[in-house]
Amino acid sequence: MAAPITEETLKVSYEQLTDLEKEFEENEVEIIRHQVALNKPLYEKRAKILSQLNGFWALVLEQAPPEVDQYIQPSDSAVLLSSLKDLTVSHFEIENGGKGDPRSISIKLEFNENDYFEDAVLEKKFWYRRAKSGWAGLVSEPVPIKWKKPGKDLTQGLLDLVVKVWEEDKKRGPGKGPITKAKDYTPAQKELKKKIETVGMGGVSFFGWFGFRGFPISEEESRAATEKEKENRRLRAEGKPVPDDEEEEEDDEDEDDDPYGLEIFPDGDELAIAISEDLWPSAIKYFTSAQEQGDMSDIDFEDGMDEGDEVEEDEEEEEAAVSKEPPAKKRKA
Amino acid sequence: MAAPITEETLKVSYEQLTDLEKEFEENEVEIIRHQVALNKPLYEKRAKILSQLNGFWALVLEQAPPEVDQYIQPSDSAVLLSSLKDLTVSHFEIENGGKGDPRSISIKLEFNENDYFEDAVLEKKFWYRRAKSGWAGLVSEPVPIKWKKPGKDLTQGLLDLVVKVWEEDKKRGPGKGPITKAKDYTPAQKELKKKIETVGMGGVSFFGWFGFRGFPISEEESRAATEKEKENRRLRAEGKPVPDDEEEEEDDEDEDDDPYGLEIFPDGDELAIAISEDLWPSAIKYFTSAQEQGDMSDIDFEDGMDEGDEVEEDEEEEEAAVSKEPPAKKRKA
C-alpha cells in the first residue's frame, strides 16, 4: 500500500525534480536542433512542391485545428484566401550555423497584391527568453502593416497604436523597459488602452497577432537569468548553498504592474507555437485530409469573401463535410 | 488572388505529397531514436529519485490528462492507488543496441501485494507494424492477469476470454491470422462477443487494456509492406511505373470482415501513445503541478477505495482544487 506523500518527503526532492526537468529541457533543445537540421532539406523540397499548388496555405489555414482557426475572423479569411501566397516557419537563431536557441522562431507570410495592405511580406519573429523570475517563453516585437486606407485596417487602428507605443519605448533608451503601470501611461498608451476596451478582446483580427509583444525581457536579462539558473542547479547538485536573490522580491510585489495591460493579442505566443509545431509540420496532412473527404470546393467559398471571382454562389449551400482530423485509422467494435 | 485548386493539379502532386510525408516520417523515426538514446541516462536518474516517492505514479495517473484519465474507473483507481509501485516505458526494439523500430513501446506496471491479482509485474508490449493496406500503427498481444478470485476480476471475465481466443489463434498455426468473420467464430469467440455486448463498452476497466490486440499484422507482413512501400516510392521518384497490387482488393471488399469485432479495449493503442508520449515524459510536471496547487491530500482519498488505511475521512469534503493543467504562465489583460 502506498504511504501518503508528506510535506517532508516533498521538501527533500522538489528541487531535485525541477532541476531534473531542466536537464530534460536541455536535451529537448538539442533534439529540436537536430530535428531542424535533419528536416531542412525536406522542408526545402516541400516548399518547391507546394509552390505549384496555388492557395495551398490559405486552404491549410481554413482546415487548421481550433488552436489556430479560432483566431481567424471571417474578414481575415477573405484576405488570406484571396492573397496569401506562402507561409514559412524558420528557426532563425540556428540558421546558417547560428548557435542561438532553436526554440526561437520566425513566421513569414507572403502576399499577392491585395486591396488591404501594401506589404508583400509580413514576418513575425519570436525569441525564446528567460526572465529573472523564472518564467520562460516566446517574446516578440510589433510588425507594422501599411494599410491602403484607414477603412482597410483589419485591426481597427489597434496595430498602429501598438507600433506607436513601441517606438516611444525604444526612444526611452536601452535598458529601460516599457511603462507597465497604468498611472504612468503616456497619451499614446492611454489611447491604446481605451481602444483595446472599445474594440474588444473577442473579435480582434488575426492581423492583430503582428502586434504581440509578450513579456519585456531583453536578450541580456535572458542570458543572465539562464546562466544564474544553471549556476544554481550546479550548486544544488554539489550540495552547496544557493544564494537568495533579494532584488526580485520588490518587482513581484507591485500589483499595479501589468506587463500584459496593453497587449492586443495576448495569446500571440500560443498561436505562434500552434503554427510552428502543428500547422507547419502537419500542413500536408491537413491538406490531404480535406481532399480525401472529397470537399474540393471549400477553398472557393468563405463567408466574408468580397473579391469578385469565379466562385459559384450555389456551392455555399453545400454541406462543409471536411473533417478537421485525419481520417479514422480503424473501425471500432 | 489564389487560383482554385483543380482535380488536375491534385492528381499531379498527390503522390508526391504522400511520398514526401513518408520521408518526413523516416526522419521522425531517426529523431525518436536519437531522443531515446539521449534521454536514457536522465530517465534512469529520474527512476532513482522517484523510487523515493511512494505513490508517485498512482498520483500521476490520478492527475493524468483526459486521454488517460477517461479509461480509469473508480474501482481501478482503488487498486492503482493502493498498490501501483512503478511504471516504466521502454522502446524495447532499440534497447541494448537493437535496430528495431523506436516507435515500438513496452509499458511495464509494477505492483505491491494486493487483494486483486497475483502478478507483481504486468508488461504490455506494442509493436509498430505496417499492413499491406497501407495502415500503420501499434499492435499488441493480450497479457493474462491472475485474478485472486473471480469476484476480483476487474474486467468481469473479458480479459480471460480474450486470452483464451488468442491461445486458440496461436494453435491454428503461424501464417494464419485470427478469425475475423462473425459467421466463422469459434464457441470461445462467440462467448467473448456476447460478453462484450453484455459488459458494455462504456465501463470497461483500465485492466481491460491488457487485452488489446489491434490489427492482426505479423512481423513478416509488416516487413514486406514496408519494403514494398519504399520500393514504390523509389520507382515514383525515378518516374517509373508502379505495379498494381491485385491481391489487396479482395480483402478490402469483404464487409463481413471485422478485425476489431472482438476487441475489448478498442482504444488500446491510443492509450499506449498517451502514456508514452505525454504521461511518461511529463510525469514530473503533472506531479509538481498538483503539489503547487497545494492539494496534498488528493492521493489519500478516492472514491471506491476499499483498503483500510490511515485516510482521514473528513478530508473527503475538501475541495479538490487540483488543476489538470500546468500553472498559468502569465496574466492576461
Short mmCIF file of N, CA, C and O in Angstrom, two decimals, chain A residues 1-5 7 9-10 13-14 16-17 20-21 23-24 27-28 31 34-35 38-39 42-43 45-46 49-50 52-55 81-82 112 135 215 257 259-261 266-267 269-270 284-285 287-288 291-292 296 300 307 309-310 329-333, chain B residues 1-5 7 9-10 13-14 16-17 20-21 23-24 27-28 31 34-35 38-39 42-43 45-46 49-50 52-55 81-82 112 135 215 257 259-260 266-267 269-270 284-285 287-288 291-292 296 300 307-310 329-333:
data_model
loop_
_atom_site.label_atom_id
_atom_site.label_comp_id
_atom_site.label_asym_id
_atom_site.label_seq_id
_atom_site.Cartn_x
_atom_site.Cartn_y
_atom_site.Cartn_z
N MET A 1 0.84 -1.20 0.00
CA MET A 1 0.00 0.00 0.00
C MET A 1 0.87 1.26 0.00
O MET A 1 1.85 1.33 0.72
N ALA A 2 0.51 2.21 -0.80
CA ALA A 2 1.33 3.41 -0.92
C ALA A 2 1.22 4.25 0.34
O ALA A 2 0.12 4.55 0.79
N ALA A 3 2.37 4.65 0.91
CA ALA A 3 2.34 5.58 2.03
C ALA A 3 1.97 6.95 1.49
O ALA A 3 2.37 7.31 0.39
N PRO A 4 1.18 7.71 2.27
CA PRO A 4 0.83 9.05 1.77
C PRO A 4 2.09 9.90 1.63
O PRO A 4 3.03 9.76 2.41
N ILE A 5 2.10 10.76 0.63
CA ILE A 5 3.25 11.63 0.45
C ILE A 5 3.14 12.79 1.43
O ILE A 5 2.13 13.47 1.47
N GLU A 7 4.60 16.41 3.37
CA GLU A 7 5.31 17.65 3.04
C GLU A 7 6.82 17.43 3.12
O GLU A 7 7.58 17.93 2.32
N THR A 9 8.68 14.64 2.75
CA THR A 9 9.23 13.90 1.62
C THR A 9 9.44 14.84 0.45
O THR A 9 10.42 14.77 -0.28
N LEU A 10 8.44 15.74 0.25
CA LEU A 10 8.49 16.62 -0.89
C LEU A 10 9.60 17.63 -0.80
O LEU A 10 10.27 17.90 -1.78
N SER A 13 12.79 16.54 -2.15
CA SER A 13 13.03 16.26 -3.56
C SER A 13 12.44 17.26 -4.55
O SER A 13 12.66 17.12 -5.74
N TYR A 14 11.72 18.27 -4.07
CA TYR A 14 11.08 19.18 -5.01
C TYR A 14 12.09 19.83 -5.94
O TYR A 14 11.92 19.86 -7.15
N GLN A 16 15.12 18.76 -6.53
CA GLN A 16 15.71 17.70 -7.35
C GLN A 16 14.87 17.47 -8.60
O GLN A 16 15.38 17.31 -9.70
N LEU A 17 13.55 17.46 -8.40
CA LEU A 17 12.63 17.21 -9.51
C LEU A 17 12.70 18.32 -10.55
O LEU A 17 12.80 18.06 -11.74
N LEU A 20 15.94 18.26 -12.42
CA LEU A 20 15.94 17.16 -13.39
C LEU A 20 15.15 17.57 -14.64
O LEU A 20 15.56 17.30 -15.76
N GLU A 21 14.02 18.25 -14.42
CA GLU A 21 13.23 18.73 -15.55
C GLU A 21 14.04 19.66 -16.44
O GLU A 21 13.90 19.65 -17.66
N GLU A 23 17.21 19.50 -16.89
CA GLU A 23 18.13 18.67 -17.68
C GLU A 23 17.42 18.06 -18.88
O GLU A 23 17.95 18.01 -19.99
N PHE A 24 16.18 17.61 -18.66
CA PHE A 24 15.38 17.10 -19.78
C PHE A 24 15.17 18.21 -20.83
O PHE A 24 15.22 17.97 -22.02
N ASN A 27 18.11 18.62 -23.03
CA ASN A 27 18.11 17.58 -24.06
C ASN A 27 17.12 17.90 -25.17
O ASN A 27 17.40 17.72 -26.35
N GLU A 28 15.94 18.37 -24.76
CA GLU A 28 14.89 18.68 -25.73
C GLU A 28 15.38 19.74 -26.71
O GLU A 28 15.11 19.66 -27.92
N ILE A 31 17.50 18.15 -29.17
CA ILE A 31 16.73 17.34 -30.11
C ILE A 31 16.07 18.23 -31.17
O ILE A 31 16.07 17.90 -32.35
N HIS A 34 18.70 19.17 -33.65
CA HIS A 34 18.96 18.04 -34.55
C HIS A 34 17.84 17.89 -35.58
O HIS A 34 18.08 17.72 -36.78
N GLN A 35 16.61 18.00 -35.09
CA GLN A 35 15.43 17.83 -35.94
C GLN A 35 15.38 18.91 -37.03
O GLN A 35 15.10 18.62 -38.20
N LEU A 38 18.02 18.11 -39.62
CA LEU A 38 17.68 16.91 -40.40
C LEU A 38 16.56 17.20 -41.39
O LEU A 38 16.56 16.71 -42.53
N ASN A 39 15.56 17.99 -40.97
CA ASN A 39 14.40 18.22 -41.82
C ASN A 39 14.58 19.35 -42.83
O ASN A 39 13.76 19.51 -43.73
N LEU A 42 14.22 18.56 -46.47
CA LEU A 42 12.85 18.12 -46.80
C LEU A 42 11.90 19.31 -46.85
O LEU A 42 11.00 19.35 -47.70
N TYR A 43 12.05 20.25 -45.93
CA TYR A 43 11.18 21.44 -45.97
C TYR A 43 11.45 22.25 -47.23
O TYR A 43 10.53 22.84 -47.80
N LYS A 45 12.42 20.95 -50.12
CA LYS A 45 11.78 20.16 -51.17
C LYS A 45 10.26 20.39 -51.14
O LYS A 45 9.61 20.57 -52.17
N ARG A 46 9.70 20.41 -49.92
CA ARG A 46 8.26 20.62 -49.78
C ARG A 46 7.87 22.00 -50.33
O ARG A 46 6.87 22.11 -51.04
N ILE A 49 7.49 21.90 -54.05
CA ILE A 49 6.28 21.21 -54.50
C ILE A 49 5.05 22.09 -54.23
O ILE A 49 4.19 22.26 -55.09
N LEU A 50 5.01 22.67 -53.03
CA LEU A 50 3.82 23.46 -52.67
C LEU A 50 3.68 24.72 -53.51
O LEU A 50 2.56 25.22 -53.70
N GLN A 52 3.77 24.91 -56.47
CA GLN A 52 2.94 24.59 -57.64
C GLN A 52 1.46 24.55 -57.30
O GLN A 52 0.61 24.42 -58.18
N LEU A 53 1.14 24.57 -56.02
CA LEU A 53 -0.26 24.47 -55.60
C LEU A 53 -0.74 25.83 -55.09
O LEU A 53 -0.63 26.13 -53.90
N ASN A 54 -1.25 26.64 -56.00
CA ASN A 54 -1.76 27.95 -55.57
C ASN A 54 -2.81 27.80 -54.48
O ASN A 54 -3.67 26.93 -54.57
N GLY A 55 -2.70 28.63 -53.49
CA GLY A 55 -3.73 28.61 -52.46
C GLY A 55 -3.55 27.53 -51.41
O GLY A 55 -4.41 27.35 -50.54
N LEU A 81 -7.54 34.06 -48.13
CA LEU A 81 -7.89 33.23 -49.29
C LEU A 81 -7.56 33.93 -50.59
O LEU A 81 -7.15 33.30 -51.56
N SER A 82 -7.75 35.25 -50.62
CA SER A 82 -7.55 35.93 -51.89
C SER A 82 -6.09 36.28 -52.13
O SER A 82 -5.69 36.49 -53.26
N ASN A 112 0.14 38.17 -52.26
CA ASN A 112 -0.04 38.79 -53.57
C ASN A 112 -0.61 40.19 -53.36
O ASN A 112 -1.10 40.52 -52.28
N TRP A 135 10.20 32.66 -15.31
CA TRP A 135 9.33 32.45 -16.48
C TRP A 135 10.18 32.34 -17.74
O TRP A 135 11.16 33.08 -17.89
N PHE A 215 6.14 39.34 -22.63
CA PHE A 215 6.91 39.92 -21.52
C PHE A 215 8.11 40.71 -22.04
O PHE A 215 8.82 40.24 -22.93
N ASP A 257 1.68 46.79 -11.51
CA ASP A 257 2.49 46.41 -12.64
C ASP A 257 1.75 45.37 -13.48
O ASP A 257 1.46 44.28 -13.00
N PRO A 259 2.39 43.83 -17.15
CA PRO A 259 3.11 43.82 -18.43
C PRO A 259 2.21 43.40 -19.60
O PRO A 259 2.58 43.59 -20.75
N TYR A 260 1.04 42.83 -19.31
CA TYR A 260 0.13 42.43 -20.39
C TYR A 260 -1.02 43.41 -20.60
O TYR A 260 -1.93 43.15 -21.36
N GLY A 261 -0.96 44.56 -19.88
CA GLY A 261 -2.07 45.51 -19.92
C GLY A 261 -2.36 46.11 -21.27
O GLY A 261 -3.50 46.49 -21.55
N PRO A 266 -3.22 38.77 -26.64
CA PRO A 266 -2.50 38.14 -25.52
C PRO A 266 -2.04 36.70 -25.78
O PRO A 266 -1.09 36.25 -25.18
N ASP A 267 -2.73 35.99 -26.69
CA ASP A 267 -2.33 34.61 -26.98
C ASP A 267 -1.33 34.51 -28.12
O ASP A 267 -1.15 33.42 -28.70
N ASP A 269 1.84 34.28 -28.44
CA ASP A 269 2.87 33.23 -28.36
C ASP A 269 2.27 31.85 -28.58
O ASP A 269 2.86 31.00 -29.25
N GLU A 270 1.05 31.65 -28.06
CA GLU A 270 0.41 30.34 -28.24
C GLU A 270 0.06 30.09 -29.71
O GLU A 270 0.20 28.97 -30.21
N ILE A 284 0.65 19.15 -44.87
CA ILE A 284 0.19 18.23 -45.93
C ILE A 284 -0.93 17.34 -45.41
O ILE A 284 -1.89 17.05 -46.13
N LYS A 285 -0.83 16.93 -44.14
CA LYS A 285 -1.91 16.11 -43.57
C LYS A 285 -3.23 16.88 -43.57
O LYS A 285 -4.26 16.35 -43.93
N PHE A 287 -4.06 19.27 -45.50
CA PHE A 287 -4.45 19.47 -46.89
C PHE A 287 -5.05 18.19 -47.48
O PHE A 287 -6.16 18.18 -47.99
N THR A 288 -4.31 17.06 -47.37
CA THR A 288 -4.79 15.83 -47.98
C THR A 288 -6.03 15.31 -47.27
O THR A 288 -6.92 14.75 -47.91
N GLN A 291 -8.81 16.93 -48.87
CA GLN A 291 -9.04 16.38 -50.21
C GLN A 291 -9.71 15.01 -50.13
O GLN A 291 -10.60 14.69 -50.91
N GLU A 292 -9.25 14.19 -49.17
CA GLU A 292 -9.78 12.83 -49.07
C GLU A 292 -11.25 12.82 -48.70
O GLU A 292 -11.98 11.89 -49.00
N MET A 296 -13.72 19.52 -52.43
CA MET A 296 -12.76 20.29 -53.20
C MET A 296 -13.13 21.76 -53.27
O MET A 296 -12.35 22.61 -53.65
N ASP A 300 -13.10 27.64 -52.38
CA ASP A 300 -13.77 28.62 -53.24
C ASP A 300 -14.79 29.48 -52.52
O ASP A 300 -15.14 30.54 -52.99
N GLU A 307 -13.98 39.56 -52.75
CA GLU A 307 -13.31 39.71 -54.02
C GLU A 307 -14.23 39.17 -55.11
O GLU A 307 -14.83 38.12 -54.96
N ASP A 309 -14.76 37.03 -57.93
CA ASP A 309 -14.06 35.95 -58.65
C ASP A 309 -15.04 34.89 -59.11
O ASP A 309 -16.24 35.10 -59.13
N GLU A 310 -14.50 33.75 -59.49
CA GLU A 310 -15.33 32.76 -60.16
C GLU A 310 -16.12 31.85 -59.21
O GLU A 310 -16.59 30.80 -59.61
N LYS A 329 -8.46 5.82 -38.43
CA LYS A 329 -7.49 4.83 -38.85
C LYS A 329 -8.03 3.41 -38.74
O LYS A 329 -7.43 2.48 -39.18
N LYS A 330 -9.19 3.27 -38.09
CA LYS A 330 -9.71 1.93 -37.93
C LYS A 330 -11.19 1.96 -37.61
O LYS A 330 -11.71 2.97 -37.17
N ARG A 331 -11.81 0.85 -37.85
CA ARG A 331 -13.19 0.71 -37.40
C ARG A 331 -13.20 0.30 -35.94
O ARG A 331 -12.33 -0.45 -35.50
N LYS A 332 -14.19 0.74 -35.23
CA LYS A 332 -14.26 0.32 -33.83
C LYS A 332 -15.39 -0.69 -33.65
O LYS A 332 -16.37 -0.66 -34.37
N ALA A 333 -15.19 -1.55 -32.68
CA ALA A 333 -16.20 -2.59 -32.44
C ALA A 333 -17.47 -1.96 -31.89
O ALA A 333 -17.40 -0.95 -31.21
N MET B 1 -4.44 36.82 -56.34
CA MET B 1 -5.61 36.00 -55.96
C MET B 1 -5.33 34.52 -56.21
O MET B 1 -4.79 34.15 -57.24
N ALA B 2 -5.66 33.69 -55.27
CA ALA B 2 -5.36 32.26 -55.40
C ALA B 2 -6.27 31.62 -56.44
O ALA B 2 -7.49 31.78 -56.38
N ALA B 3 -5.66 30.91 -57.38
CA ALA B 3 -6.47 30.16 -58.33
C ALA B 3 -7.07 28.97 -57.60
O ALA B 3 -6.42 28.39 -56.73
N PRO B 4 -8.31 28.61 -57.91
CA PRO B 4 -8.89 27.45 -57.22
C PRO B 4 -8.08 26.20 -57.56
O PRO B 4 -7.57 26.07 -58.67
N ILE B 5 -7.96 25.32 -56.60
CA ILE B 5 -7.21 24.08 -56.83
C ILE B 5 -8.12 23.12 -57.59
O ILE B 5 -9.23 22.85 -57.17
N GLU B 7 -8.95 19.38 -59.67
CA GLU B 7 -8.66 17.96 -59.57
C GLU B 7 -7.36 17.64 -60.29
O GLU B 7 -6.55 16.85 -59.83
N THR B 9 -4.67 19.55 -60.92
CA THR B 9 -3.48 19.97 -60.18
C THR B 9 -3.15 18.92 -59.12
O THR B 9 -2.00 18.58 -58.89
N LEU B 10 -4.21 18.42 -58.48
CA LEU B 10 -4.01 17.49 -57.39
C LEU B 10 -3.47 16.16 -57.86
O LEU B 10 -2.58 15.59 -57.24
N SER B 13 0.15 15.99 -58.08
CA SER B 13 1.04 16.07 -56.93
C SER B 13 0.64 15.25 -55.71
O SER B 13 1.36 15.22 -54.73
N TYR B 14 -0.52 14.58 -55.77
CA TYR B 14 -0.99 13.87 -54.58
C TYR B 14 0.04 12.84 -54.09
O TYR B 14 0.37 12.78 -52.91
N GLN B 16 3.21 12.75 -54.86
CA GLN B 16 4.41 13.49 -54.45
C GLN B 16 4.29 13.89 -52.98
O GLN B 16 5.22 13.79 -52.21
N LEU B 17 3.08 14.37 -52.64
CA LEU B 17 2.85 14.83 -51.27
C LEU B 17 2.95 13.69 -50.27
O LEU B 17 3.61 13.80 -49.24
N LEU B 20 6.47 12.49 -49.90
CA LEU B 20 7.24 13.44 -49.11
C LEU B 20 6.95 13.24 -47.61
O LEU B 20 7.86 13.25 -46.78
N GLU B 21 5.68 12.99 -47.29
CA GLU B 21 5.31 12.73 -45.91
C GLU B 21 6.04 11.51 -45.37
O GLU B 21 6.42 11.46 -44.20
N GLU B 23 8.97 10.54 -46.27
CA GLU B 23 10.36 10.94 -45.99
C GLU B 23 10.45 11.66 -44.65
O GLU B 23 11.38 11.44 -43.87
N PHE B 24 9.47 12.52 -44.38
CA PHE B 24 9.44 13.18 -43.07
C PHE B 24 9.30 12.14 -41.96
O PHE B 24 9.91 12.24 -40.90
N ASN B 27 12.55 10.57 -41.13
CA ASN B 27 13.34 11.47 -40.28
C ASN B 27 12.84 11.42 -38.83
O ASN B 27 13.63 11.40 -37.89
N GLU B 28 11.52 11.41 -38.70
CA GLU B 28 10.93 11.41 -37.36
C GLU B 28 11.38 10.18 -36.58
O GLU B 28 11.67 10.26 -35.38
N ILE B 31 14.74 10.74 -35.35
CA ILE B 31 14.74 11.70 -34.24
C ILE B 31 14.33 11.00 -32.94
O ILE B 31 14.93 11.22 -31.89
N HIS B 34 17.24 9.03 -31.68
CA HIS B 34 18.22 9.93 -31.08
C HIS B 34 17.75 10.38 -29.69
O HIS B 34 18.51 10.36 -28.71
N GLN B 35 16.48 10.74 -29.62
CA GLN B 35 15.89 11.23 -28.37
C GLN B 35 15.94 10.15 -27.28
O GLN B 35 16.28 10.43 -26.13
N LEU B 38 19.50 9.79 -26.09
CA LEU B 38 19.95 10.97 -25.34
C LEU B 38 19.31 11.02 -23.94
O LEU B 38 19.96 11.37 -22.96
N ASN B 39 18.03 10.65 -23.85
CA ASN B 39 17.32 10.77 -22.58
C ASN B 39 17.49 9.57 -21.65
O ASN B 39 17.12 9.64 -20.48
N LEU B 42 18.96 10.17 -18.25
CA LEU B 42 18.09 11.02 -17.43
C LEU B 42 16.90 10.24 -16.89
O LEU B 42 16.48 10.44 -15.75
N TYR B 43 16.33 9.35 -17.73
CA TYR B 43 15.20 8.56 -17.24
C TYR B 43 15.66 7.60 -16.14
O TYR B 43 14.92 7.32 -15.19
N LYS B 45 18.11 8.27 -14.02
CA LYS B 45 18.27 9.15 -12.87
C LYS B 45 16.90 9.46 -12.25
O LYS B 45 16.72 9.44 -11.03
N ARG B 46 15.93 9.72 -13.12
CA ARG B 46 14.58 10.04 -12.64
C ARG B 46 13.99 8.85 -11.88
O ARG B 46 13.39 9.02 -10.81
N ILE B 49 15.24 8.77 -8.35
CA ILE B 49 14.63 9.80 -7.50
C ILE B 49 13.18 9.43 -7.17
O ILE B 49 12.75 9.51 -6.02
N LEU B 50 12.45 8.99 -8.20
CA LEU B 50 11.02 8.71 -7.99
C LEU B 50 10.80 7.51 -7.07
O LEU B 50 9.76 7.42 -6.40
N GLN B 52 12.01 7.06 -4.39
CA GLN B 52 11.91 7.55 -3.01
C GLN B 52 10.54 8.14 -2.71
O GLN B 52 10.24 8.49 -1.57
N LEU B 53 9.75 8.33 -3.74
CA LEU B 53 8.43 8.94 -3.55
C LEU B 53 7.34 7.88 -3.71
O LEU B 53 6.85 7.66 -4.82
N ASN B 54 6.99 7.24 -2.61
CA ASN B 54 5.94 6.22 -2.69
C ASN B 54 4.67 6.82 -3.27
O ASN B 54 4.28 7.92 -2.90
N GLY B 55 4.05 6.08 -4.15
CA GLY B 55 2.76 6.55 -4.67
C GLY B 55 2.87 7.58 -5.78
O GLY B 55 1.85 8.09 -6.23
N LEU B 81 -4.09 3.12 -6.65
CA LEU B 81 -3.64 3.93 -5.52
C LEU B 81 -3.06 3.06 -4.41
O LEU B 81 -2.09 3.43 -3.76
N SER B 82 -3.68 1.90 -4.21
CA SER B 82 -3.23 1.09 -3.07
C SER B 82 -2.03 0.23 -3.42
O SER B 82 -1.31 -0.20 -2.53
N ASN B 112 2.61 -3.72 -5.72
CA ASN B 112 2.77 -4.33 -4.41
C ASN B 112 1.71 -5.42 -4.26
O ASN B 112 0.74 -5.46 -5.02
N TRP B 135 -2.14 0.85 -43.83
CA TRP B 135 -2.33 1.27 -42.44
C TRP B 135 -1.06 0.96 -41.65
O TRP B 135 -0.42 -0.07 -41.86
N PHE B 215 -4.90 -4.55 -35.04
CA PHE B 215 -4.91 -5.26 -36.31
C PHE B 215 -3.97 -6.45 -36.27
O PHE B 215 -2.83 -6.33 -35.78
N ASP B 257 -15.81 -8.94 -42.76
CA ASP B 257 -14.53 -8.97 -42.09
C ASP B 257 -14.44 -7.82 -41.10
O ASP B 257 -14.52 -6.66 -41.48
N PRO B 259 -11.86 -6.94 -38.15
CA PRO B 259 -10.74 -7.28 -37.28
C PRO B 259 -10.85 -6.67 -35.89
O PRO B 259 -10.13 -7.08 -34.99
N TYR B 260 -11.76 -5.73 -35.70
CA TYR B 260 -11.94 -5.12 -34.37
C TYR B 260 -13.17 -5.66 -33.65
O TYR B 260 -13.53 -5.16 -32.59
N PRO B 266 -10.91 -1.06 -27.58
CA PRO B 266 -10.54 -0.63 -28.94
C PRO B 266 -9.54 0.53 -28.99
O PRO B 266 -8.82 0.67 -29.96
N ASP B 267 -9.50 1.35 -27.95
CA ASP B 267 -8.56 2.48 -27.96
C ASP B 267 -7.22 2.14 -27.32
O ASP B 267 -6.46 3.04 -26.96
N ASP B 269 -4.34 1.22 -28.37
CA ASP B 269 -3.13 1.84 -28.94
C ASP B 269 -3.07 3.32 -28.58
O ASP B 269 -2.00 3.86 -28.30
N GLU B 270 -4.24 3.97 -28.58
CA GLU B 270 -4.24 5.40 -28.25
C GLU B 270 -3.85 5.65 -26.79
O GLU B 270 -3.13 6.59 -26.49
N ILE B 284 6.66 14.44 -14.08
CA ILE B 284 7.03 15.37 -13.01
C ILE B 284 6.18 16.63 -13.09
O ILE B 284 5.78 17.19 -12.06
N LYS B 285 5.89 17.08 -14.31
CA LYS B 285 5.02 18.26 -14.46
C LYS B 285 3.65 18.00 -13.86
O LYS B 285 3.11 18.84 -13.15
N PHE B 287 2.91 15.90 -11.58
CA PHE B 287 3.08 15.75 -10.14
C PHE B 287 3.27 17.10 -9.45
O PHE B 287 2.54 17.45 -8.52
N THR B 288 4.23 17.91 -9.93
CA THR B 288 4.51 19.18 -9.26
C THR B 288 3.35 20.15 -9.44
O THR B 288 3.07 20.95 -8.55
N GLN B 291 1.11 19.48 -6.73
CA GLN B 291 1.65 19.97 -5.46
C GLN B 291 1.53 21.48 -5.35
O GLN B 291 1.22 22.02 -4.30
N GLU B 292 1.81 22.18 -6.47
CA GLU B 292 1.81 23.64 -6.44
C GLU B 292 0.41 24.20 -6.16
O GLU B 292 0.27 25.30 -5.66
N MET B 296 -2.38 18.49 -1.18
CA MET B 296 -1.53 17.36 -0.85
C MET B 296 -2.33 16.11 -0.52
O MET B 296 -1.81 15.03 -0.45
N ASP B 300 -4.74 10.68 -0.83
CA ASP B 300 -5.29 9.94 0.30
C ASP B 300 -6.75 9.56 0.15
O ASP B 300 -7.22 8.65 0.79
N GLU B 307 -9.51 -0.16 0.84
CA GLU B 307 -8.48 -0.64 1.73
C GLU B 307 -8.61 0.10 3.05
O GLU B 307 -8.77 1.31 3.07
N GLY B 308 -8.48 -0.64 4.17
CA GLY B 308 -8.47 0.05 5.45
C GLY B 308 -7.13 0.75 5.62
O GLY B 308 -6.11 0.09 5.64
N ASP B 309 -7.11 2.03 5.71
CA ASP B 309 -5.84 2.69 5.96
C ASP B 309 -6.04 3.99 6.73
O ASP B 309 -7.11 4.24 7.28
N GLU B 310 -4.99 4.80 6.79
CA GLU B 310 -4.99 5.94 7.69
C GLU B 310 -5.68 7.19 7.11
O GLU B 310 -5.50 8.28 7.61
N LYS B 329 0.96 30.54 -17.20
CA LYS B 329 2.31 31.08 -17.31
C LYS B 329 2.31 32.60 -17.29
O LYS B 329 3.34 33.22 -17.22
N LYS B 330 1.14 33.22 -17.37
CA LYS B 330 1.13 34.68 -17.40
C LYS B 330 -0.25 35.20 -17.06
O LYS B 330 -1.24 34.50 -17.16
N ARG B 331 -0.27 36.46 -16.67
CA ARG B 331 -1.55 37.13 -16.50
C ARG B 331 -2.01 37.64 -17.85
O ARG B 331 -1.20 38.06 -18.68
N LYS B 332 -3.28 37.65 -18.06
CA LYS B 332 -3.78 38.21 -19.32
C LYS B 332 -4.46 39.54 -19.07
O LYS B 332 -4.98 39.78 -18.01
N ALA B 333 -4.44 40.36 -20.09
CA ALA B 333 -5.06 41.68 -19.95
C ALA B 333 -6.56 41.55 -19.84
O ALA B 333 -7.13 40.62 -20.37
#
